[in-house]
mmCIF file of C-alpha atoms in Angstrom:
data_model
loop_
_atom_site.group_PDB
_atom_site.id
_atom_site.type_symbol
_atom_site.label_atom_id
_atom_site.label_comp_id
_atom_site.label_asym_id
_atom_site.label_seq_id
_atom_site.Cartn_x
_atom_site.Cartn_y
_atom_site.Cartn_z
ATOM 1 C CA MET A 23 -156.443 28.846 -37.985
ATOM 2 C CA SER A 24 -153.897 27.601 -35.462
ATOM 3 C CA ARG A 25 -150.170 27.413 -36.157
ATOM 4 C CA VAL A 26 -147.697 24.681 -35.274
ATOM 5 C CA VAL A 27 -143.923 24.848 -35.699
ATOM 6 C CA PHE A 28 -141.666 21.792 -35.774
ATOM 7 C CA ILE A 29 -138.006 22.328 -34.943
ATOM 8 C CA ALA A 30 -136.763 19.586 -37.236
ATOM 9 C CA ASP A 31 -133.014 19.711 -37.832
ATOM 10 C CA CYS A 32 -133.026 15.903 -37.794
ATOM 11 C CA LEU A 33 -134.822 15.847 -41.152
ATOM 12 C CA VAL A 34 -131.583 17.142 -42.689
ATOM 13 C CA THR A 35 -128.792 16.198 -40.291
ATOM 14 C CA GLN A 36 -129.793 12.564 -39.732
ATOM 15 C CA SER A 37 -130.754 9.637 -41.943
ATOM 16 C CA ALA A 38 -131.692 6.790 -39.592
ATOM 17 C CA GLY A 39 -134.477 6.212 -37.058
ATOM 18 C CA ILE A 40 -134.852 9.741 -35.697
ATOM 19 C CA HIS A 41 -134.982 11.153 -39.226
ATOM 20 C CA TYR A 42 -137.673 8.691 -40.262
ATOM 21 C CA TYR A 43 -139.709 9.196 -37.104
ATOM 22 C CA ALA A 44 -139.728 12.983 -37.624
ATOM 23 C CA PHE A 45 -140.621 12.668 -41.292
ATOM 24 C CA GLN A 46 -143.544 10.286 -40.846
ATOM 25 C CA PHE A 47 -144.818 12.185 -37.800
ATOM 26 C CA ILE A 48 -144.906 15.584 -39.545
ATOM 27 C CA LYS A 49 -146.286 14.057 -42.746
ATOM 28 C CA ARG A 50 -149.142 12.371 -40.888
ATOM 29 C CA PHE A 51 -149.800 15.535 -38.866
ATOM 30 C CA VAL A 52 -150.167 17.582 -42.052
ATOM 31 C CA ASP A 53 -152.339 14.952 -43.749
ATOM 32 C CA LEU A 54 -154.633 14.556 -40.752
ATOM 33 C CA TYR A 55 -155.090 18.263 -40.016
ATOM 34 C CA PRO A 56 -154.742 20.273 -43.236
ATOM 35 C CA ALA A 57 -156.469 23.291 -41.638
ATOM 36 C CA ILE A 58 -153.514 23.811 -39.267
ATOM 37 C CA GLU A 59 -150.725 26.020 -40.566
ATOM 38 C CA VAL A 60 -147.544 23.980 -40.238
ATOM 39 C CA SER A 61 -143.975 25.249 -40.501
ATOM 40 C CA ILE A 62 -140.681 23.442 -40.074
ATOM 41 C CA ILE A 63 -137.378 24.955 -38.989
ATOM 42 C CA VAL A 64 -134.472 23.240 -40.733
ATOM 43 C CA PRO A 65 -130.816 24.098 -41.520
ATOM 44 C CA GLU A 66 -131.412 23.727 -45.259
ATOM 45 C CA ARG A 67 -134.262 23.023 -47.658
ATOM 46 C CA PHE A 68 -136.060 19.700 -47.187
ATOM 47 C CA ASP A 69 -138.127 19.000 -50.299
ATOM 48 C CA LYS A 70 -140.016 15.878 -49.199
ATOM 49 C CA LEU A 71 -142.562 17.850 -47.155
ATOM 50 C CA ASN A 72 -144.962 20.347 -48.674
ATOM 51 C CA VAL A 73 -144.983 22.819 -45.773
ATOM 52 C CA LYS A 74 -143.646 26.270 -45.034
ATOM 53 C CA GLN A 75 -139.930 26.086 -44.287
ATOM 54 C CA ILE A 76 -137.821 28.456 -42.236
ATOM 55 C CA ILE A 77 -134.140 27.972 -42.974
ATOM 56 C CA VAL A 78 -131.812 28.560 -40.036
ATOM 57 C CA PRO A 79 -128.442 27.560 -41.520
ATOM 58 C CA ILE A 80 -125.559 25.993 -39.620
ATOM 59 C CA ARG A 81 -122.416 28.082 -39.891
ATOM 60 C CA LYS A 82 -119.365 25.890 -40.073
ATOM 61 C CA ASP A 83 -117.070 28.797 -39.194
ATOM 62 C CA ILE A 84 -118.636 29.134 -35.723
ATOM 63 C CA PRO A 85 -117.730 26.365 -33.241
ATOM 64 C CA LEU A 86 -120.760 24.464 -31.913
ATOM 65 C CA HIS A 87 -123.073 26.640 -34.004
ATOM 66 C CA TYR A 88 -125.364 23.669 -34.658
ATOM 67 C CA ARG A 89 -126.333 23.685 -30.965
ATOM 68 C CA LEU A 90 -125.919 27.414 -30.349
ATOM 69 C CA ARG A 91 -128.698 28.079 -32.870
ATOM 70 C CA TYR A 92 -131.150 26.433 -30.458
ATOM 71 C CA PHE A 93 -130.586 29.288 -27.996
ATOM 72 C CA THR A 94 -130.306 32.186 -30.478
ATOM 73 C CA SER A 95 -131.532 32.132 -34.082
ATOM 74 C CA ILE A 96 -134.020 29.270 -33.751
ATOM 75 C CA PRO A 97 -136.022 30.818 -30.862
ATOM 76 C CA LYS A 98 -135.944 34.127 -32.733
ATOM 77 C CA ALA A 99 -137.449 32.431 -35.790
ATOM 78 C CA VAL A 100 -140.106 30.760 -33.628
ATOM 79 C CA ARG A 101 -141.087 34.040 -31.970
ATOM 80 C CA GLN A 102 -141.484 35.721 -35.356
ATOM 81 C CA ILE A 103 -144.041 33.094 -36.368
ATOM 82 C CA SER A 104 -145.729 33.188 -32.951
ATOM 83 C CA PRO A 105 -147.210 29.680 -33.200
ATOM 84 C CA ASP A 106 -149.677 28.100 -30.834
ATOM 85 C CA LEU A 107 -147.533 24.990 -30.411
ATOM 86 C CA VAL A 108 -143.808 24.306 -30.869
ATOM 87 C CA ILE A 109 -142.594 20.701 -31.146
ATOM 88 C CA GLU A 110 -138.870 19.930 -31.025
ATOM 89 C CA MET A 111 -138.316 16.613 -32.785
ATOM 90 C CA ALA A 112 -135.126 15.314 -31.135
ATOM 91 C CA HIS A 113 -135.094 16.044 -27.375
ATOM 92 C CA PHE A 114 -133.088 19.269 -27.480
ATOM 93 C CA GLY A 115 -135.404 22.156 -26.739
ATOM 94 C CA PRO A 116 -137.348 24.188 -27.391
ATOM 95 C CA PHE A 117 -135.500 26.962 -25.586
ATOM 96 C CA ARG A 118 -136.138 30.655 -24.942
ATOM 97 C CA ILE A 119 -139.473 31.058 -26.733
ATOM 98 C CA GLY A 120 -141.550 32.509 -23.897
ATOM 99 C CA LYS A 121 -144.591 31.219 -22.037
ATOM 100 C CA LYS A 122 -147.360 32.111 -24.487
ATOM 101 C CA MET A 123 -146.793 29.070 -26.672
ATOM 102 C CA LEU A 124 -147.405 25.439 -25.841
ATOM 103 C CA THR A 125 -144.195 23.418 -26.087
ATOM 104 C CA ALA A 126 -143.430 19.756 -26.608
ATOM 105 C CA THR A 127 -140.292 17.721 -27.100
ATOM 106 C CA VAL A 128 -139.924 14.289 -28.689
ATOM 107 C CA ILE A 129 -137.814 11.799 -26.735
ATOM 108 C CA HIS A 130 -136.769 8.776 -28.777
ATOM 109 C CA ASP A 131 -134.763 6.971 -26.105
ATOM 110 C CA LEU A 132 -132.527 7.613 -23.103
ATOM 111 C CA THR A 133 -129.434 5.865 -24.385
ATOM 112 C CA PRO A 134 -126.968 8.590 -23.259
ATOM 113 C CA VAL A 135 -128.457 8.309 -19.752
ATOM 114 C CA HIS A 136 -128.630 4.520 -19.437
ATOM 115 C CA HIS A 137 -125.568 3.654 -21.540
ATOM 116 C CA PRO A 138 -123.188 6.640 -21.551
ATOM 117 C CA ASP A 139 -120.360 4.325 -22.657
ATOM 118 C CA PHE A 140 -122.092 4.005 -26.037
ATOM 119 C CA HIS A 141 -121.760 7.740 -26.778
ATOM 120 C CA ASP A 142 -119.146 10.448 -26.936
ATOM 121 C CA ARG A 143 -118.646 12.641 -23.889
ATOM 122 C CA ALA A 144 -120.154 15.747 -25.473
ATOM 123 C CA SER A 145 -123.451 14.004 -26.189
ATOM 124 C CA VAL A 146 -123.638 12.506 -22.697
ATOM 125 C CA TYR A 147 -122.815 15.827 -21.059
ATOM 126 C CA ALA A 148 -125.414 17.710 -23.132
ATOM 127 C CA GLN A 149 -128.130 15.235 -22.165
ATOM 128 C CA LYS A 150 -127.287 15.375 -18.478
ATOM 129 C CA LEU A 151 -127.124 19.155 -18.517
ATOM 130 C CA PHE A 152 -130.247 19.986 -20.506
ATOM 131 C CA LEU A 153 -132.656 17.037 -20.577
ATOM 132 C CA PRO A 154 -134.082 17.366 -17.026
ATOM 133 C CA GLY A 155 -134.959 21.008 -17.675
ATOM 134 C CA ILE A 156 -136.402 20.242 -21.114
ATOM 135 C CA ILE A 157 -138.692 17.612 -19.621
ATOM 136 C CA ARG A 158 -139.671 19.858 -16.717
ATOM 137 C CA HIS A 159 -140.504 22.924 -18.825
ATOM 138 C CA SER A 160 -142.245 21.218 -21.762
ATOM 139 C CA ASP A 161 -146.019 21.270 -21.620
ATOM 140 C CA PHE A 162 -145.988 17.665 -22.739
ATOM 141 C CA ILE A 163 -143.587 14.988 -23.921
ATOM 142 C CA ILE A 164 -144.005 12.864 -27.054
ATOM 143 C CA VAL A 165 -142.440 9.390 -27.034
ATOM 144 C CA ASN A 166 -142.290 6.543 -29.542
ATOM 145 C CA SER A 167 -143.261 3.622 -27.286
ATOM 146 C CA MET A 168 -144.508 2.497 -23.894
ATOM 147 C CA THR A 169 -140.917 1.505 -23.157
ATOM 148 C CA THR A 170 -139.660 5.046 -23.657
ATOM 149 C CA LYS A 171 -142.566 6.418 -21.640
ATOM 150 C CA SER A 172 -141.627 4.186 -18.713
ATOM 151 C CA ASP A 173 -137.966 5.190 -19.017
ATOM 152 C CA VAL A 174 -138.808 8.902 -19.017
ATOM 153 C CA MET A 175 -141.118 8.549 -16.015
ATOM 154 C CA ALA A 176 -138.430 6.723 -14.055
ATOM 155 C CA TYR A 177 -135.749 9.216 -15.061
ATOM 156 C CA ALA A 178 -137.558 12.487 -14.411
ATOM 157 C CA ASP A 179 -140.475 11.623 -12.101
ATOM 158 C CA VAL A 180 -142.946 12.760 -14.753
ATOM 159 C CA SER A 181 -146.690 12.383 -14.464
ATOM 160 C CA PRO A 182 -148.063 9.783 -16.940
ATOM 161 C CA GLY A 183 -150.540 12.362 -18.183
ATOM 162 C CA LYS A 184 -147.745 14.585 -19.441
ATOM 163 C CA ILE A 185 -146.482 11.937 -21.863
ATOM 164 C CA ILE A 186 -148.123 11.086 -25.195
ATOM 165 C CA ILE A 187 -147.165 7.910 -27.043
ATOM 166 C CA SER A 188 -147.076 8.209 -30.828
ATOM 167 C CA HIS A 189 -145.382 5.184 -32.311
ATOM 168 C CA PRO A 190 -144.027 5.442 -35.864
ATOM 169 C CA VAL A 191 -145.804 3.887 -38.811
ATOM 170 C CA LEU A 192 -144.536 3.007 -42.269
ATOM 171 C CA LEU A 193 -145.891 5.418 -44.836
ATOM 172 C CA PRO A 194 -147.324 3.540 -47.849
ATOM 173 C CA GLU A 195 -145.261 5.462 -50.386
ATOM 174 C CA LEU A 196 -142.049 4.262 -48.729
ATOM 175 C CA THR A 197 -142.943 0.557 -48.836
ATOM 176 C CA VAL A 198 -144.292 -0.117 -52.301
ATOM 177 C CA LEU A 199 -142.774 -3.517 -53.099
ATOM 178 C CA ASN A 200 -144.593 -6.832 -52.994
ATOM 179 C CA ASP A 201 -145.662 -7.437 -49.396
ATOM 180 C CA LYS A 202 -146.537 -11.120 -49.821
ATOM 181 C CA ALA A 203 -144.776 -13.696 -47.701
ATOM 182 C CA SER A 204 -144.385 -15.907 -50.807
ATOM 183 C CA VAL A 205 -141.621 -13.715 -52.285
ATOM 184 C CA ASP A 206 -138.609 -15.946 -52.961
ATOM 185 C CA LYS A 207 -136.005 -15.528 -50.244
ATOM 186 C CA GLU A 208 -132.282 -15.509 -50.875
ATOM 187 C CA GLU A 209 -129.414 -16.865 -48.808
ATOM 188 C CA TYR A 210 -128.706 -13.894 -46.602
ATOM 189 C CA ILE A 211 -129.680 -12.309 -43.323
ATOM 190 C CA VAL A 212 -129.859 -8.561 -42.793
ATOM 191 C CA SER A 213 -129.666 -5.973 -40.013
ATOM 192 C CA VAL A 214 -130.427 -2.270 -40.278
ATOM 193 C CA GLY A 215 -129.144 0.556 -38.094
ATOM 194 C CA THR A 216 -126.313 3.005 -37.589
ATOM 195 C CA ILE A 217 -123.020 1.268 -36.890
ATOM 196 C CA GLU A 218 -122.442 2.114 -33.244
ATOM 197 C CA PRO A 219 -122.036 0.075 -30.033
ATOM 198 C CA ARG A 220 -125.684 0.096 -28.965
ATOM 199 C CA LYS A 221 -126.678 -1.898 -32.059
ATOM 200 C CA ASN A 222 -124.528 -4.796 -30.818
ATOM 201 C CA TYR A 223 -123.430 -5.952 -34.256
ATOM 202 C CA ILE A 224 -120.442 -7.746 -32.778
ATOM 203 C CA THR A 225 -122.690 -10.393 -31.179
ATOM 204 C CA ILE A 226 -124.525 -11.012 -34.449
ATOM 205 C CA VAL A 227 -121.273 -11.184 -36.436
ATOM 206 C CA LYS A 228 -119.861 -13.794 -34.045
ATOM 207 C CA ALA A 229 -123.088 -15.800 -34.234
ATOM 208 C CA PHE A 230 -123.000 -15.525 -38.024
ATOM 209 C CA GLU A 231 -119.445 -16.880 -38.053
ATOM 210 C CA LYS A 232 -120.622 -19.968 -36.153
ATOM 211 C CA ALA A 233 -123.592 -20.366 -38.500
ATOM 212 C CA SER A 234 -121.384 -20.004 -41.575
ATOM 213 C CA THR A 235 -119.818 -23.394 -40.976
ATOM 214 C CA HIS A 236 -123.289 -24.945 -41.402
ATOM 215 C CA PHE A 237 -124.600 -22.677 -44.181
ATOM 216 C CA PRO A 238 -121.789 -22.155 -46.704
ATOM 217 C CA GLU A 239 -123.823 -19.877 -48.997
ATOM 218 C CA LEU A 240 -125.174 -17.616 -46.260
ATOM 219 C CA LYS A 241 -124.257 -13.921 -46.240
ATOM 220 C CA TYR A 242 -124.820 -11.177 -43.687
ATOM 221 C CA TYR A 243 -125.690 -7.639 -44.791
ATOM 222 C CA ILE A 244 -125.386 -4.705 -42.393
ATOM 223 C CA VAL A 245 -127.223 -1.592 -43.595
ATOM 224 C CA GLY A 246 -126.432 1.756 -41.998
ATOM 225 C CA LYS A 247 -124.002 4.624 -41.891
ATOM 226 C CA LYS A 248 -120.914 4.551 -39.720
ATOM 227 C CA GLY A 249 -121.832 6.373 -36.531
ATOM 228 C CA TRP A 250 -119.396 6.393 -33.635
ATOM 229 C CA LYS A 251 -117.144 3.965 -31.771
ATOM 230 C CA TYR A 252 -117.344 1.531 -34.690
ATOM 231 C CA HIS A 253 -113.655 0.766 -35.230
ATOM 232 C CA ASP A 254 -113.588 -2.359 -33.030
ATOM 233 C CA LEU A 255 -116.362 -3.904 -35.102
ATOM 234 C CA LEU A 256 -114.694 -3.058 -38.415
ATOM 235 C CA ASP A 257 -111.372 -4.404 -37.192
ATOM 236 C CA TYR A 258 -113.038 -7.641 -36.103
ATOM 237 C CA ILE A 259 -114.759 -8.081 -39.463
ATOM 238 C CA ASP A 260 -111.512 -7.380 -41.330
ATOM 239 C CA GLN A 261 -109.854 -10.257 -39.465
ATOM 240 C CA SER A 262 -112.775 -12.661 -39.733
ATOM 241 C CA PRO A 263 -112.275 -15.756 -41.926
ATOM 242 C CA TYR A 264 -115.797 -15.040 -43.206
ATOM 243 C CA ARG A 265 -115.197 -11.361 -43.981
ATOM 244 C CA GLU A 266 -116.120 -11.813 -47.671
ATOM 245 C CA ARG A 267 -119.600 -12.865 -46.578
ATOM 246 C CA ILE A 268 -120.131 -9.977 -44.129
ATOM 247 C CA ILE A 269 -121.115 -7.021 -46.289
ATOM 248 C CA LEU A 270 -121.385 -3.453 -45.012
ATOM 249 C CA LYS A 271 -123.905 -1.789 -47.323
ATOM 250 C CA GLY A 272 -123.741 1.695 -45.806
ATOM 251 C CA TYR A 273 -126.790 3.922 -46.175
ATOM 252 C CA LEU A 274 -129.440 2.783 -48.672
ATOM 253 C CA ASP A 275 -132.310 4.821 -50.048
ATOM 254 C CA ASN A 276 -135.821 3.540 -49.465
ATOM 255 C CA ASP A 277 -136.115 1.584 -52.719
ATOM 256 C CA ALA A 278 -132.814 -0.233 -52.210
ATOM 257 C CA LEU A 279 -133.544 -0.867 -48.527
ATOM 258 C CA ASN A 280 -136.976 -2.307 -49.240
ATOM 259 C CA ALA A 281 -135.600 -4.494 -52.036
ATOM 260 C CA LEU A 282 -132.879 -5.890 -49.779
ATOM 261 C CA ILE A 283 -135.153 -6.594 -46.811
ATOM 262 C CA SER A 284 -137.931 -8.097 -48.933
ATOM 263 C CA LYS A 285 -135.757 -11.014 -50.088
ATOM 264 C CA ALA A 286 -133.891 -11.726 -46.854
ATOM 265 C CA LYS A 287 -134.148 -15.140 -45.269
ATOM 266 C CA LEU A 288 -133.978 -13.605 -41.799
ATOM 267 C CA PHE A 289 -133.946 -10.122 -40.255
ATOM 268 C CA ILE A 290 -131.975 -9.611 -37.039
ATOM 269 C CA GLN A 291 -131.964 -6.675 -34.660
ATOM 270 C CA GLY A 292 -129.607 -7.284 -31.773
ATOM 271 C CA SER A 293 -129.624 -3.939 -29.975
ATOM 272 C CA ILE A 294 -128.706 -3.738 -26.314
ATOM 273 C CA TYR A 295 -131.053 -0.777 -25.875
ATOM 274 C CA GLU A 296 -133.729 0.830 -28.074
ATOM 275 C CA GLY A 297 -136.596 3.241 -27.765
ATOM 276 C CA PHE A 298 -138.515 1.527 -30.550
ATOM 277 C CA GLY A 299 -137.298 -0.506 -33.565
ATOM 278 C CA ILE A 300 -138.460 0.900 -36.898
ATOM 279 C CA PRO A 301 -136.481 -1.603 -39.040
ATOM 280 C CA VAL A 302 -138.469 -4.444 -37.471
ATOM 281 C CA LEU A 303 -141.621 -2.970 -39.011
ATOM 282 C CA PHE A 304 -139.956 -3.012 -42.440
ATOM 283 C CA ALA A 305 -139.186 -6.709 -41.985
ATOM 284 C CA PHE A 306 -142.740 -7.453 -40.850
ATOM 285 C CA LYS A 307 -144.065 -5.566 -43.870
ATOM 286 C CA TYR A 308 -142.429 -8.059 -46.224
ATOM 287 C CA GLY A 309 -143.177 -11.208 -44.286
ATOM 288 C CA ILE A 310 -139.604 -11.784 -43.147
ATOM 289 C CA PRO A 311 -138.883 -13.926 -40.057
ATOM 290 C CA VAL A 312 -137.535 -11.634 -37.332
ATOM 291 C CA LEU A 313 -135.026 -12.413 -34.594
ATOM 292 C CA CYS A 314 -134.570 -9.706 -31.954
ATOM 293 C CA SER A 315 -132.576 -9.147 -28.825
ATOM 294 C CA ASP A 316 -134.732 -9.697 -25.769
ATOM 295 C CA ILE A 317 -135.203 -6.095 -24.639
ATOM 296 C CA PRO A 318 -138.466 -4.304 -23.733
ATOM 297 C CA ALA A 319 -138.737 -2.013 -26.772
ATOM 298 C CA LEU A 320 -138.294 -4.828 -29.278
ATOM 299 C CA ARG A 321 -140.696 -7.061 -27.333
ATOM 300 C CA GLU A 322 -143.200 -4.219 -27.574
ATOM 301 C CA VAL A 323 -142.876 -4.083 -31.362
ATOM 302 C CA GLY A 324 -142.381 -7.765 -32.098
ATOM 303 C CA HIS A 325 -144.719 -9.294 -29.509
ATOM 304 C CA SER A 326 -145.258 -12.982 -30.388
ATOM 305 C CA ALA A 327 -144.365 -12.550 -34.077
ATOM 306 C CA ALA A 328 -140.601 -12.435 -33.491
ATOM 307 C CA GLN A 329 -138.200 -14.737 -31.707
ATOM 308 C CA TYR A 330 -135.748 -13.390 -29.135
ATOM 309 C CA PHE A 331 -132.206 -13.991 -27.926
ATOM 310 C CA ASP A 332 -130.018 -12.766 -25.096
ATOM 311 C CA PRO A 333 -128.107 -9.837 -26.661
ATOM 312 C CA LEU A 334 -124.964 -10.725 -24.711
ATOM 313 C CA ASN A 335 -125.032 -14.427 -25.574
ATOM 314 C CA VAL A 336 -123.451 -15.361 -28.921
ATOM 315 C CA ASP A 337 -124.486 -19.006 -28.628
ATOM 316 C CA ASP A 338 -128.113 -18.097 -28.009
ATOM 317 C CA CYS A 339 -128.120 -15.862 -31.082
ATOM 318 C CA PHE A 340 -126.431 -18.581 -33.181
ATOM 319 C CA GLU A 341 -128.854 -21.297 -32.098
ATOM 320 C CA LYS A 342 -131.967 -19.196 -32.774
ATOM 321 C CA MET A 343 -130.534 -17.975 -36.070
ATOM 322 C CA SER A 344 -129.668 -21.481 -37.232
ATOM 323 C CA THR A 345 -133.004 -22.990 -36.241
ATOM 324 C CA ILE A 346 -134.997 -20.382 -38.162
ATOM 325 C CA ILE A 347 -132.810 -20.702 -41.275
ATOM 326 C CA LYS A 348 -132.860 -24.501 -41.531
ATOM 327 C CA ASP A 349 -136.462 -25.131 -40.398
ATOM 328 C CA ARG A 350 -138.494 -24.221 -43.470
ATOM 329 C CA SER A 351 -141.882 -24.722 -41.787
ATOM 330 C CA LEU A 352 -140.833 -22.486 -38.881
ATOM 331 C CA GLY A 353 -139.660 -19.823 -41.319
ATOM 332 C CA GLU A 354 -142.973 -19.921 -43.182
ATOM 333 C CA GLU A 355 -144.915 -19.722 -39.913
ATOM 334 C CA MET A 356 -142.838 -16.736 -38.764
ATOM 335 C CA ALA A 357 -143.352 -15.058 -42.149
ATOM 336 C CA GLN A 358 -147.126 -15.218 -41.690
ATOM 337 C CA LEU A 359 -146.806 -13.941 -38.128
ATOM 338 C CA SER A 360 -144.729 -11.038 -39.420
ATOM 339 C CA LEU A 361 -147.395 -9.975 -41.900
ATOM 340 C CA ARG A 362 -150.095 -10.275 -39.248
ATOM 341 C CA ARG A 363 -148.100 -8.243 -36.734
ATOM 342 C CA PHE A 364 -147.466 -5.531 -39.301
ATOM 343 C CA THR A 365 -151.195 -5.218 -39.926
ATOM 344 C CA GLU A 366 -151.867 -5.056 -36.188
ATOM 345 C CA PHE A 367 -149.182 -2.515 -35.411
ATOM 346 C CA ASN A 368 -148.920 -0.271 -38.446
ATOM 347 C CA THR A 369 -152.148 1.630 -37.867
ATOM 348 C CA TRP A 370 -152.755 5.349 -37.521
ATOM 349 C CA ASP A 371 -152.146 5.689 -33.814
ATOM 350 C CA LEU A 372 -153.978 8.120 -31.557
ATOM 351 C CA GLY A 373 -150.884 10.076 -30.531
ATOM 352 C CA ILE A 374 -151.350 12.944 -32.971
ATOM 353 C CA GLU A 375 -155.051 13.196 -32.104
ATOM 354 C CA LYS A 376 -154.109 13.525 -28.432
ATOM 355 C CA ILE A 377 -151.656 16.305 -29.302
ATOM 356 C CA ILE A 378 -154.432 18.204 -31.069
ATOM 357 C CA LYS A 379 -156.630 17.799 -27.986
ATOM 358 C CA ARG A 380 -153.831 19.267 -25.857
ATOM 359 C CA LEU A 381 -153.563 22.158 -28.275
ATOM 360 C CA LYS A 382 -157.301 22.797 -28.070
ATOM 361 C CA LYS A 383 -157.237 22.521 -24.278
ATOM 362 C CA GLY A 384 -154.496 25.137 -24.158
ATOM 363 C CA PHE A 385 -156.653 27.483 -26.213
ATOM 364 C CA ASP A 386 -159.729 26.872 -24.081
ATOM 365 C CA GLN A 387 -157.807 27.668 -20.921
ATOM 366 C CA ALA A 388 -156.646 30.926 -22.502
ATOM 367 C CA ASP A 389 -160.189 31.783 -23.636
ATOM 368 C CA GLY A 390 -159.023 31.489 -27.210
ATOM 369 C CA HIS A 391 -160.318 29.516 -30.135
ATOM 370 C CA VAL A 392 -159.032 26.689 -32.237
ATOM 371 C CA HIS A 393 -160.462 26.019 -35.659
ATOM 372 C CA LEU A 394 -159.712 22.459 -36.773
#
């Protein structure tokens, strides 16, 4: 039996896209290959996965201990297990585990590289300092989309063969509500994502303000935790004449999130940069018309099922938003396209299978054996 270890702090320390990607990836890996012994390294117990867990706690009394663990206690824990493959789930490592194990890192996007102004200095500095070496020393790289693969290749001059695409899928148990496009829609639009500059909520809010003069019952829900550099947005909303109709929902659990999205009249994702776009899949699942910013990652997910606007153009967003809301036949057509796109996209991709082939190849080259 072969052994695989996932360094998966993000299962505990995060709650948005990276958390969900890691969860669905590990869950599918375990379901597809039950003969492989899987362990996760986390800072505290994570009960949603039935796998062996190695707890490497974060000590709050030690400055920067969250990151220091990646160079000290986490590699020590990995070496004690002596796995055949180590996968770090959030592009920071693995470090100092020796050359006998295959290593992989998951890169979700290159936002700190392409848009350093969207992040704090510490995050940008850490990426610049460590990411080139992580990419160079990993046996292979796992990415969530063709867009991210292209970005990584351009950034680090990586061979295409070193990169495996494994896009996220929606696990059935997390989307259990009615998935029919005929569900009655209510007078609101919704966006999902951490409140931070990259999500470009300010453009959508300004477009919503313009639309509000035409649709007096319309509301706008923003779902997501406060991340960083969000004060300008909150200040703007506080001063908006439509502030009572712009509702910050914070973090919602899966049931509440699904319930909110399933009855929305329109879903909007206005990001300036993304690696993928998991919330778009949730909207497609429930037959919701989708309006996205015109960027490569969201084009990759939405294809012809969504409509697109210039993320820096408030008027473009307003016009597309208004047209979809008031044109009932267009909304119904987009709802059907959403359901069709979800069926096309939300399949069990070949990324995990390719990882297993890499694992087997590593064994063959070492004259070892893999039993799958």
